[in-house]
XYZ file of C-alpha atoms in Angstrom:
73
model
C 15.356 -59.101 -65.129
C 13.171 -60.465 -63.225
C 14.465 -63.722 -63.344
C 18.187 -62.314 -62.709
C 17.234 -60.113 -59.575
C 15.167 -63.494 -57.540
C 18.564 -65.021 -58.908
C 20.259 -62.982 -56.934
C 18.798 -62.524 -54.177
C 18.681 -66.260 -53.768
C 22.577 -66.388 -53.502
C 22.488 -63.874 -51.326
C 20.579 -65.581 -48.924
C 22.388 -68.767 -49.565
C 26.057 -66.794 -48.791
C 24.640 -65.116 -45.761
C 23.295 -68.155 -44.298
C 26.627 -70.185 -44.738
C 28.929 -67.526 -43.431
C 26.447 -68.107 -39.929
C 26.827 -71.214 -39.988
C 31.018 -71.826 -40.144
C 32.648 -73.184 -37.535
C 32.521 -73.757 -33.700
C 30.023 -71.142 -32.157
C 32.529 -68.702 -30.210
C 29.758 -67.878 -27.102
C 28.944 -71.846 -26.758
C 33.240 -72.308 -27.017
C 33.761 -69.699 -24.481
C 30.513 -70.307 -22.109
C 31.954 -74.223 -22.099
C 35.250 -72.505 -21.193
C 33.882 -70.655 -18.392
C 31.823 -73.584 -16.940
C 34.719 -75.525 -16.912
C 36.914 -73.276 -15.021
C 34.449 -72.310 -12.613
C 33.307 -76.461 -12.369
C 37.174 -76.565 -10.990
C 37.393 -74.191 -8.856
C 33.805 -75.784 -6.423
C 31.601 -72.994 -8.363
C 27.994 -72.247 -10.655
C 27.836 -70.154 -13.257
C 25.202 -68.087 -12.133
C 23.647 -65.346 -14.266
C 24.405 -61.717 -14.261
C 21.220 -60.823 -16.131
C 23.427 -58.868 -18.844
C 22.746 -59.936 -22.634
C 26.237 -58.250 -24.354
C 26.600 -61.791 -26.576
C 29.681 -61.820 -24.096
C 30.037 -65.066 -22.293
C 32.263 -63.063 -19.873
C 29.925 -60.726 -19.322
C 27.232 -62.796 -18.988
C 27.975 -65.262 -15.979
C 29.508 -65.161 -13.431
C 31.299 -67.754 -11.227
C 29.838 -68.233 -7.795
C 32.165 -70.353 -5.567
C 30.124 -72.242 -3.169
C 32.788 -73.999 -1.495
C 34.226 -70.693 -0.413
C 37.494 -70.826 2.333
C 39.552 -68.701 4.043
C 42.547 -70.610 3.702
C 43.476 -72.714 0.298
C 43.793 -76.366 0.945
C 47.777 -77.218 0.899
C 49.361 -78.848 -2.324
């Protein structure tokens, strides 16, 4: 009986561990996209002080080269 419980707990731990490591990390992917978009606008990502688990709420883009008139394309 103890062996069955121990085996079941070990299987559950392995299953949960596998679920947490599959695929790319969504937060890191979103953060990388935000950083690329911000850099393209001549900005710098800064933390907002929030820890929500959503990169778009945890970081904001501060534009460092702001002008009133956008450059001609």
